[in-house]
Short mmCIF file of C-alpha atoms and ligand atoms in Angstrom, two decimals:
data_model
loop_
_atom_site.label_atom_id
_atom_site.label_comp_id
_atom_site.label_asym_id
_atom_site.label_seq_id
_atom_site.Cartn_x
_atom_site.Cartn_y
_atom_site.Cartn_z
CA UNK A 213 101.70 71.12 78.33
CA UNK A 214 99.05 68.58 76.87
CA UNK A 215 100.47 65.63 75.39
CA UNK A 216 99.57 65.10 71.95
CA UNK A 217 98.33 61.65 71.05
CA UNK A 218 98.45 60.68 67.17
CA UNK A 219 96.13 57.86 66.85
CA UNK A 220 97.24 55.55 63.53
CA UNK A 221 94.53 53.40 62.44
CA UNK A 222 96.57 52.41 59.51
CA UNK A 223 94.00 50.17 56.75
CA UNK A 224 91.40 50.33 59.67
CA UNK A 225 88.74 48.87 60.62
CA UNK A 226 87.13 47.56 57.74
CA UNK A 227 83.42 49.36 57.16
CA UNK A 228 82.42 52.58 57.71
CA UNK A 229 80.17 51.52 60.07
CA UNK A 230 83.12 50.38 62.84
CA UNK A 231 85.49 53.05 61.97
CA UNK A 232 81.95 55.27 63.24
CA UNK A 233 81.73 52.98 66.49
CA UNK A 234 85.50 53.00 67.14
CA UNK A 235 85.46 56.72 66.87
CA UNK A 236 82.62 57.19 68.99
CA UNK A 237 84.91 55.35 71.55
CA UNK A 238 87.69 57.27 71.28
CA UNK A 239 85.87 60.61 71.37
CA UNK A 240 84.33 59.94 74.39
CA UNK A 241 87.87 58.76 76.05
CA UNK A 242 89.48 61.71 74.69
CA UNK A 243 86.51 63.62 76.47
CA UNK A 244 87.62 62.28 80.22
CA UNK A 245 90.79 62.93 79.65
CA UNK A 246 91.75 66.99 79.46
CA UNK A 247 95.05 66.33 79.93
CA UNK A 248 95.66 65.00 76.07
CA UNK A 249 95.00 66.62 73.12
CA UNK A 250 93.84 63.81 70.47
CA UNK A 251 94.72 63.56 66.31
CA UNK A 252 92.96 60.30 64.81
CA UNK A 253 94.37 59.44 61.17
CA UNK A 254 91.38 57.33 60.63
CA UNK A 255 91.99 55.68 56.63
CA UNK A 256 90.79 59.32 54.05
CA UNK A 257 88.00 57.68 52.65
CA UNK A 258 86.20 57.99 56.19
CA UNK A 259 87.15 61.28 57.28
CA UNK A 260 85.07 63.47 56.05
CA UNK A 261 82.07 61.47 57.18
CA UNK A 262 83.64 60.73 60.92
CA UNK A 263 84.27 64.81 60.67
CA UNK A 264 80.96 65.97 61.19
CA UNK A 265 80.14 65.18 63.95
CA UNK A 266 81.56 68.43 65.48
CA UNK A 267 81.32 67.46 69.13
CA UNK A 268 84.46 67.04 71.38
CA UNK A 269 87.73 68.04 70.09
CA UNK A 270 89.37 65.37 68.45
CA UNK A 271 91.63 66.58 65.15
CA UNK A 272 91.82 64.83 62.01
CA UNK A 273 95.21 63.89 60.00
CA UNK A 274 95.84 62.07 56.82
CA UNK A 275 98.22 59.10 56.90
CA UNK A 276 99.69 60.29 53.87
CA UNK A 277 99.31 62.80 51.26
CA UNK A 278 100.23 64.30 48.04
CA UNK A 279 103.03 67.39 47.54
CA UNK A 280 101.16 68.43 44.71
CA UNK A 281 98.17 70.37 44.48
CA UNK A 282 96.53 68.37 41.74
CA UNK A 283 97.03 66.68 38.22
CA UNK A 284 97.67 62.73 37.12
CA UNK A 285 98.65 61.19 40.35
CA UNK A 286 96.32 58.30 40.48
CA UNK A 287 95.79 57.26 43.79
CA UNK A 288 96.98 60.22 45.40
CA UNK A 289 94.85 62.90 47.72
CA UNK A 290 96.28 66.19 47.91
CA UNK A 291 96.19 68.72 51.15
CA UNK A 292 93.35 70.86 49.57
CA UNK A 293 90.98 68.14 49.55
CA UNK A 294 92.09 66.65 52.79
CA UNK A 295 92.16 70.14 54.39
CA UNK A 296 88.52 69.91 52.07
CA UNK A 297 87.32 66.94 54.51
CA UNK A 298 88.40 68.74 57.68
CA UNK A 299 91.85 67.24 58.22
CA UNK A 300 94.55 69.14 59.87
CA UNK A 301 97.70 66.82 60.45
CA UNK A 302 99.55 65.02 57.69
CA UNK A 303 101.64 62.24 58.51
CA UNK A 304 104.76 62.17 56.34
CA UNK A 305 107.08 59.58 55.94
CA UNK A 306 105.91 56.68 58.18
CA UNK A 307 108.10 53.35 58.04
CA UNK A 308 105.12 51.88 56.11
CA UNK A 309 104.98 54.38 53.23
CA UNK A 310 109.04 54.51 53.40
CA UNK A 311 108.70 50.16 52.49
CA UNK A 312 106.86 51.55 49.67
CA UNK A 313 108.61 53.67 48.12
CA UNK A 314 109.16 56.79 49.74
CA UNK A 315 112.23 58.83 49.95
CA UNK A 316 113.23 61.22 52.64
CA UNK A 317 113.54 63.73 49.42
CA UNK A 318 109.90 62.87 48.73
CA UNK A 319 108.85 63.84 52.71
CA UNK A 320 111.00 67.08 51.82
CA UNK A 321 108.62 67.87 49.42
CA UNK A 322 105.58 66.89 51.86
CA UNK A 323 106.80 68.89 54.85
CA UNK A 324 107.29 72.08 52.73
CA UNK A 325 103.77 71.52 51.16
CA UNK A 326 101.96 70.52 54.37
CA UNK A 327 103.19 74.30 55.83
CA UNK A 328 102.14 76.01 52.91
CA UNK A 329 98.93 74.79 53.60
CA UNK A 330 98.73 75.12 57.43
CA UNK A 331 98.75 71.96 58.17
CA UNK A 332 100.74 70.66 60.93
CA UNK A 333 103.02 68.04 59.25
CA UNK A 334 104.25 65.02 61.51
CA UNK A 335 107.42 63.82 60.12
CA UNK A 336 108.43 60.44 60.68
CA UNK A 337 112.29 59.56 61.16
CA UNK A 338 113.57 55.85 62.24
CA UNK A 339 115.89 53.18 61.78
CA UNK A 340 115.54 49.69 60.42
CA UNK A 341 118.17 48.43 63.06
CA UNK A 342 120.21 49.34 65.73
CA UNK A 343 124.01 48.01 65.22
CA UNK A 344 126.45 48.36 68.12
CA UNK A 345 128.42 50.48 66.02
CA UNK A 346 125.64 53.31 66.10
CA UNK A 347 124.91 53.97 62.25
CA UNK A 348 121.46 54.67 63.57
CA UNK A 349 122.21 57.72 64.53
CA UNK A 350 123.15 58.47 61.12
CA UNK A 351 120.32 57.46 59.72
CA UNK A 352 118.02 59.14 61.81
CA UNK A 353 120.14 62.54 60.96
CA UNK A 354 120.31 62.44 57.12
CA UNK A 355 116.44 61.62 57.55
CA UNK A 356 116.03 65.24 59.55
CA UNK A 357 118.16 67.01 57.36
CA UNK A 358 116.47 66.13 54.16
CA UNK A 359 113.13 66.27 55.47
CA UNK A 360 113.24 68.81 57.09
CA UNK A 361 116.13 70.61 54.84
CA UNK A 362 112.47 73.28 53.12
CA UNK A 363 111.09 74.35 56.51
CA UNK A 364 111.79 77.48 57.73
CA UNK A 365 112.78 78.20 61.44
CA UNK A 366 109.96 80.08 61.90
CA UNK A 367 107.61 77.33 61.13
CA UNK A 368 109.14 74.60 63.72
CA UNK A 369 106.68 75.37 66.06
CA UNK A 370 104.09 73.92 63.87
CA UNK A 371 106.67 71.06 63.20
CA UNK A 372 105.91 67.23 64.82
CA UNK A 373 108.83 64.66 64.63
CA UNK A 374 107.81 61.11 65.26
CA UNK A 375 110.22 59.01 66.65
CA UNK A 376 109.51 55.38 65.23
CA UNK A 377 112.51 52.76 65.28
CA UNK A 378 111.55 50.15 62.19
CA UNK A 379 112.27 47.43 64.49
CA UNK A 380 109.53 48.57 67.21
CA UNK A 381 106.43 49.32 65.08
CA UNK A 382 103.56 46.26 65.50
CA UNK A 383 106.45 44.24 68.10
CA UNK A 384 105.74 43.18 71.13
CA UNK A 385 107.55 45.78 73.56
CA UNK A 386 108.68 49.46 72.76
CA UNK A 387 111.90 50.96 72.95
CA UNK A 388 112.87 51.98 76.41
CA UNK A 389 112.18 55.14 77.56
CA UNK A 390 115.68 55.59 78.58
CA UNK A 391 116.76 55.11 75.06
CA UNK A 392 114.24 57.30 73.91
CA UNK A 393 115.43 60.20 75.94
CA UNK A 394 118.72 59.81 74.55
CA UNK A 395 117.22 60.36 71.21
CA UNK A 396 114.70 62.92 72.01
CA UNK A 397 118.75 64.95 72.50
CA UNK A 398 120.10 63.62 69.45
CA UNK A 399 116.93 64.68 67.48
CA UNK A 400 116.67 68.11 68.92
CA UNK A 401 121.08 68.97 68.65
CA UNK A 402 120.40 67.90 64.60
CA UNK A 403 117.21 70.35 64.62
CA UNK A 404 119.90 72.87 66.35
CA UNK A 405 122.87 72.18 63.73
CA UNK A 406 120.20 72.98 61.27
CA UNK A 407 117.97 76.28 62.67
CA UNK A 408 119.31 77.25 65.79
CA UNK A 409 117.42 78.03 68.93
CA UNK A 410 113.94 77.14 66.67
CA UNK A 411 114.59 74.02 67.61
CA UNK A 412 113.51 74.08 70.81
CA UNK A 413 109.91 75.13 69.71
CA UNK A 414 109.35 71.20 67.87
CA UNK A 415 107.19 68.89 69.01
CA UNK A 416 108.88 65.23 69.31
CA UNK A 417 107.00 62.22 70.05
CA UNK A 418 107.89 58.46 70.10
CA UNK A 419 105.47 55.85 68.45
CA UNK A 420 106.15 51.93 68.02
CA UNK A 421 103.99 49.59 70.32
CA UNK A 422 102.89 51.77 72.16
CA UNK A 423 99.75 50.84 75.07
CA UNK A 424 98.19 51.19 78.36
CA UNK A 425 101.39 50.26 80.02
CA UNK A 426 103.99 51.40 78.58
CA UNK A 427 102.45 55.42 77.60
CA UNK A 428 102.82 56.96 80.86
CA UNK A 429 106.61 56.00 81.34
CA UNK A 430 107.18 56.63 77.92
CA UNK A 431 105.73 60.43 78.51
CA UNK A 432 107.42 60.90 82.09
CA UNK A 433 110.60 59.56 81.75
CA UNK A 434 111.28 59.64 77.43
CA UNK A 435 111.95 63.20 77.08
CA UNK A 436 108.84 63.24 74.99
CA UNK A 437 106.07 65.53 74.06
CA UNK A 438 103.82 62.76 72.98
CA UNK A 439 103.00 59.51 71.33
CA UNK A 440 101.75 57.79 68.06
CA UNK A 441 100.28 54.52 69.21
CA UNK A 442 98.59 51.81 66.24
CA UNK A 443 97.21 48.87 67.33
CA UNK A 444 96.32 49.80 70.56
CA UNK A 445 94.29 52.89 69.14
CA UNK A 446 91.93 50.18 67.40
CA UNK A 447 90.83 48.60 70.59
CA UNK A 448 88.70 50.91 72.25
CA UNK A 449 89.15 49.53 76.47
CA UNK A 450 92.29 49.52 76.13
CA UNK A 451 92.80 52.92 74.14
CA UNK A 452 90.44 54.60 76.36
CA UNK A 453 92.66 53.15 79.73
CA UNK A 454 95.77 54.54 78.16
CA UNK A 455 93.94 57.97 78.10
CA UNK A 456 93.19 58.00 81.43
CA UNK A 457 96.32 56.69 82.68
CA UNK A 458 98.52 59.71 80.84
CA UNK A 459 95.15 61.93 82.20
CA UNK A 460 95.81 60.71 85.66
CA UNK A 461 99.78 60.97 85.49
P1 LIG B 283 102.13 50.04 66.63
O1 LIG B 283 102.21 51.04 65.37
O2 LIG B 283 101.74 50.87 67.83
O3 LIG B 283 101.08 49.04 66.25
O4 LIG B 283 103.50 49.43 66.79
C1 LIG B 283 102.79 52.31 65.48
C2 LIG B 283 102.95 52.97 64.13
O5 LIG B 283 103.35 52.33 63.16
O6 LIG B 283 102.64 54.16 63.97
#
């Protein structure tokens, strides 16, 4: 199966005119390597314009969106105009938006919406900190079961779960892939508790520092289906060596 690479460019880069050059880039590395199948979540306000281009295969995905269809949400962008602009993914509940406000009740609300309007949502569950006692395991299951408390078993398939410990997103090493696969289990018996033998259709990936180094062990050994890499998805050598080295693997 291809892994699926979720590229997070977060509040990046700053014009228009380097989010086009960066993309360029990562077309063109997502072009050598067949192995991958590449989502970019450039920031909204550039997608539609990045979109047309309609060469290679790259998908689009929002970094966040709206559960409601329209009305006085200032701010907000809802799936109809992303899925408007060509976007396909919808990342839901990343650590960032979480430190802003975001409840796992809200992402409830986002997953549910996100299938109603084909997208494919990408849930993200993860703890602030792990404690020797192993509350993060309990964290990482209440986040599951509310989020994911509105989707039907049927619709798993179309389901992503990101995998993105707090305490590894913009540090300086990821988690180990050893831990990872240990949570790939714990992530996919919670799915089980929940819907049965559906679970085995999700996709779970693992994102936090993430690079060239660290992807391919991360995919061979992490129990993993993909990754969501950030900063290393801005610079464009290094992004495009991390595609070939998962290519080559
Ligand atoms: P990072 O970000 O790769 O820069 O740690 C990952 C993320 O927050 O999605």
């Amino acid at each position: 199966m291809k892994s699926l690479i979720i590229a997070n460019w977060k509040m990046n880069p700053r014009t228009y005119r380097e989010a086009r050059v960066l993309f360029e880039g990562t077309r063109r590395a997502a072009d050598k390597a067949p192995g991958v199948s590449l989502v970019v979540l450039p920031p909204s306000i550039f997608i539609r314009e990045l979109a047309k281009d309609r060469r290679g295969k790259v998908a689009f995905g929002m970094q966040s969106v709206s559960a409601d269809s329209d009305g006085p949400h200032t701010g907000d962008i809802s799936l109809l105009q992303a899925k408007d602009a060509r976007a396909t993914y919808a990342l839901i509940g990343h650590a960032e938006r979480r430190a802003a406000g975001e409840t796992s009740v809200d992402t409830q609300a986002k997953v549910k919406a996100a299938l109603l309007s084909k997208f494919t949502p990408v849930l993200c569950v993860g703890e602030k900190e792990r404690t020797p006692n192993g509350e993060y395991l309990a964290v990482v299951r209440e986040q599951l079961r509310i989020g994911l408390a509105e989707a039907p078993a049927t619709s798993l398939k179309k389901v992503v779960i990101a995998y993105e410990p707090v305490w590894a997103i913009g540090a300086k090493v990821p988690m180990s892939p050893r831990d990872m696969h240990e949570m790939s289990i714990y992530i996919r018996k919670t799915i089980f508790e929940m819907h049965g033998e559906a679970a085995h259709s999700v996709k779970i990936i693992y994102g936090g520092s993430i690079d060239e180094t660290t992807a391919v062990p991360m995919l061979t050994e992490g129990d993993v289906d993909g990754l969501l890499p950030g900063r290393v998805s801005l610079e464009i050598e290094r992004f495009k060596k991390m595609l070939v080295n998962i290519a080559d693997a």
